[in-house]
């Protein structure tokens, strides 16, 4: 078996690193962008946005709809509003 040339190996590693870091950056920025949609709906329901509300909205962003609704309800958001806010969380950033 012939050894890989250093330049070929370096190019492969650099390409992989770019793809990994670029994808992680896109995923992180998308997650942050959706939390305001959720917290805005909580405010419309007349509930102040606290750390607990933000944490609950993050659960909605990552796809844990049930956990998001439960946490928002525990933070004082009415059930229907909690469900709507959690459904808004994983949507397109506004």
mmCIF file of C-alpha atoms in Angstrom:
data_model
loop_
_atom_site.group_PDB
_atom_site.id
_atom_site.type_symbol
_atom_site.label_atom_id
_atom_site.label_comp_id
_atom_site.label_asym_id
_atom_site.label_seq_id
_atom_site.Cartn_x
_atom_site.Cartn_y
_atom_site.Cartn_z
ATOM 1 C CA UNK A 1 0.000 0.000 0.000
ATOM 2 C CA UNK A 2 1.328 3.415 -0.993
ATOM 3 C CA UNK A 3 1.451 6.085 1.754
ATOM 4 C CA UNK A 4 -0.691 9.216 1.277
ATOM 5 C CA UNK A 5 1.105 12.367 0.313
ATOM 6 C CA UNK A 6 1.233 14.926 3.095
ATOM 7 C CA UNK A 7 -0.479 17.598 0.996
ATOM 8 C CA UNK A 8 -3.386 15.246 0.180
ATOM 9 C CA UNK A 9 -3.802 14.280 3.829
ATOM 10 C CA UNK A 10 -3.661 17.939 4.919
ATOM 11 C CA UNK A 11 -6.308 18.940 2.367
ATOM 12 C CA UNK A 12 -8.612 16.150 3.545
ATOM 13 C CA UNK A 13 -8.243 17.098 7.203
ATOM 14 C CA UNK A 14 -8.813 20.779 6.438
ATOM 15 C CA UNK A 15 -11.943 20.001 4.408
ATOM 16 C CA UNK A 16 -13.374 17.789 7.160
ATOM 17 C CA UNK A 17 -12.633 20.401 9.807
ATOM 18 C CA UNK A 18 -14.346 23.114 7.757
ATOM 19 C CA UNK A 19 -17.458 20.983 7.278
ATOM 20 C CA UNK A 20 -17.689 20.052 10.948
ATOM 21 C CA UNK A 21 -17.169 23.559 12.299
ATOM 22 C CA UNK A 22 -19.401 25.164 9.678
ATOM 23 C CA UNK A 23 -22.248 22.762 10.396
ATOM 24 C CA UNK A 24 -21.953 23.276 14.146
ATOM 25 C CA UNK A 25 -22.040 27.038 13.680
ATOM 26 C CA UNK A 26 -25.156 26.873 11.541
ATOM 27 C CA UNK A 27 -26.929 24.600 13.991
ATOM 28 C CA UNK A 28 -26.064 26.801 16.952
ATOM 29 C CA UNK A 29 -27.114 30.037 15.279
ATOM 30 C CA UNK A 30 -30.416 28.490 14.192
ATOM 31 C CA UNK A 31 -31.171 27.295 17.700
ATOM 32 C CA UNK A 32 -30.567 30.702 19.223
ATOM 33 C CA UNK A 33 -32.665 32.428 16.577
ATOM 34 C CA UNK A 34 -35.784 30.399 17.393
ATOM 35 C CA UNK A 35 -35.899 31.009 21.142
ATOM 36 C CA UNK A 36 -37.155 34.613 20.697
ATOM 37 C CA UNK A 37 -40.206 33.349 18.784
ATOM 38 C CA UNK A 38 -41.111 31.171 21.753
ATOM 39 C CA UNK A 39 -40.407 33.813 24.409
ATOM 40 C CA UNK A 40 -42.395 36.428 22.467
ATOM 41 C CA UNK A 41 -45.453 34.165 22.584
ATOM 42 C CA UNK A 42 -44.939 33.708 26.326
ATOM 43 C CA UNK A 43 -44.887 37.500 26.762
ATOM 44 C CA UNK A 44 -48.074 37.783 24.675
ATOM 45 C CA UNK A 45 -49.689 35.428 27.188
ATOM 46 C CA UNK A 46 -48.818 37.953 29.913
ATOM 47 C CA UNK A 47 -46.006 35.997 31.551
ATOM 48 C CA UNK A 48 -42.573 37.495 32.185
ATOM 49 C CA UNK A 49 -39.638 35.795 30.488
ATOM 50 C CA UNK A 50 -37.385 34.252 33.120
ATOM 51 C CA UNK A 51 -34.449 31.866 32.932
ATOM 52 C CA UNK A 52 -36.924 29.006 33.396
ATOM 53 C CA UNK A 53 -38.959 30.205 30.400
ATOM 54 C CA UNK A 54 -35.852 30.531 28.215
ATOM 55 C CA UNK A 55 -34.705 27.056 29.243
ATOM 56 C CA UNK A 56 -38.147 25.657 28.427
ATOM 57 C CA UNK A 57 -38.113 27.345 25.009
ATOM 58 C CA UNK A 58 -34.696 25.819 24.337
ATOM 59 C CA UNK A 59 -36.236 22.402 24.934
ATOM 60 C CA UNK A 60 -38.747 23.233 22.204
ATOM 61 C CA UNK A 61 -35.944 24.305 19.868
ATOM 62 C CA UNK A 62 -34.205 20.942 20.228
ATOM 63 C CA UNK A 63 -37.454 19.063 19.594
ATOM 64 C CA UNK A 64 -38.613 18.170 23.107
ATOM 65 C CA UNK A 65 -42.160 19.512 22.693
ATOM 66 C CA UNK A 66 -43.561 17.706 25.728
ATOM 67 C CA UNK A 67 -40.755 18.869 27.998
ATOM 68 C CA UNK A 68 -41.117 22.415 26.696
ATOM 69 C CA UNK A 69 -44.868 22.525 27.381
ATOM 70 C CA UNK A 70 -44.458 21.011 30.855
ATOM 71 C CA UNK A 71 -41.694 23.452 31.796
ATOM 72 C CA UNK A 72 -43.601 26.486 30.477
ATOM 73 C CA UNK A 73 -46.750 25.397 32.319
ATOM 74 C CA UNK A 74 -44.716 25.040 35.534
ATOM 75 C CA UNK A 75 -43.373 28.575 34.907
ATOM 76 C CA UNK A 76 -46.962 29.897 34.889
ATOM 77 C CA UNK A 77 -47.777 29.945 31.168
ATOM 78 C CA UNK A 78 -51.363 28.782 30.455
ATOM 79 C CA UNK A 79 -51.525 25.380 28.711
ATOM 80 C CA UNK A 80 -52.748 26.562 25.302
ATOM 81 C CA UNK A 81 -50.214 29.376 25.170
ATOM 82 C CA UNK A 82 -47.439 27.052 26.305
ATOM 83 C CA UNK A 83 -48.225 24.626 23.491
ATOM 84 C CA UNK A 84 -48.304 27.392 20.889
ATOM 85 C CA UNK A 85 -45.022 28.860 22.109
ATOM 86 C CA UNK A 86 -43.313 25.462 22.052
ATOM 87 C CA UNK A 87 -44.576 24.759 18.541
ATOM 88 C CA UNK A 88 -43.123 28.118 17.428
ATOM 89 C CA UNK A 89 -39.703 27.316 18.882
ATOM 90 C CA UNK A 90 -38.445 24.832 16.262
ATOM 91 C CA UNK A 91 -39.855 26.909 13.383
ATOM 92 C CA UNK A 92 -37.995 29.167 10.987
ATOM 93 C CA UNK A 93 -36.127 32.031 12.680
ATOM 94 C CA UNK A 94 -38.014 35.322 12.581
#
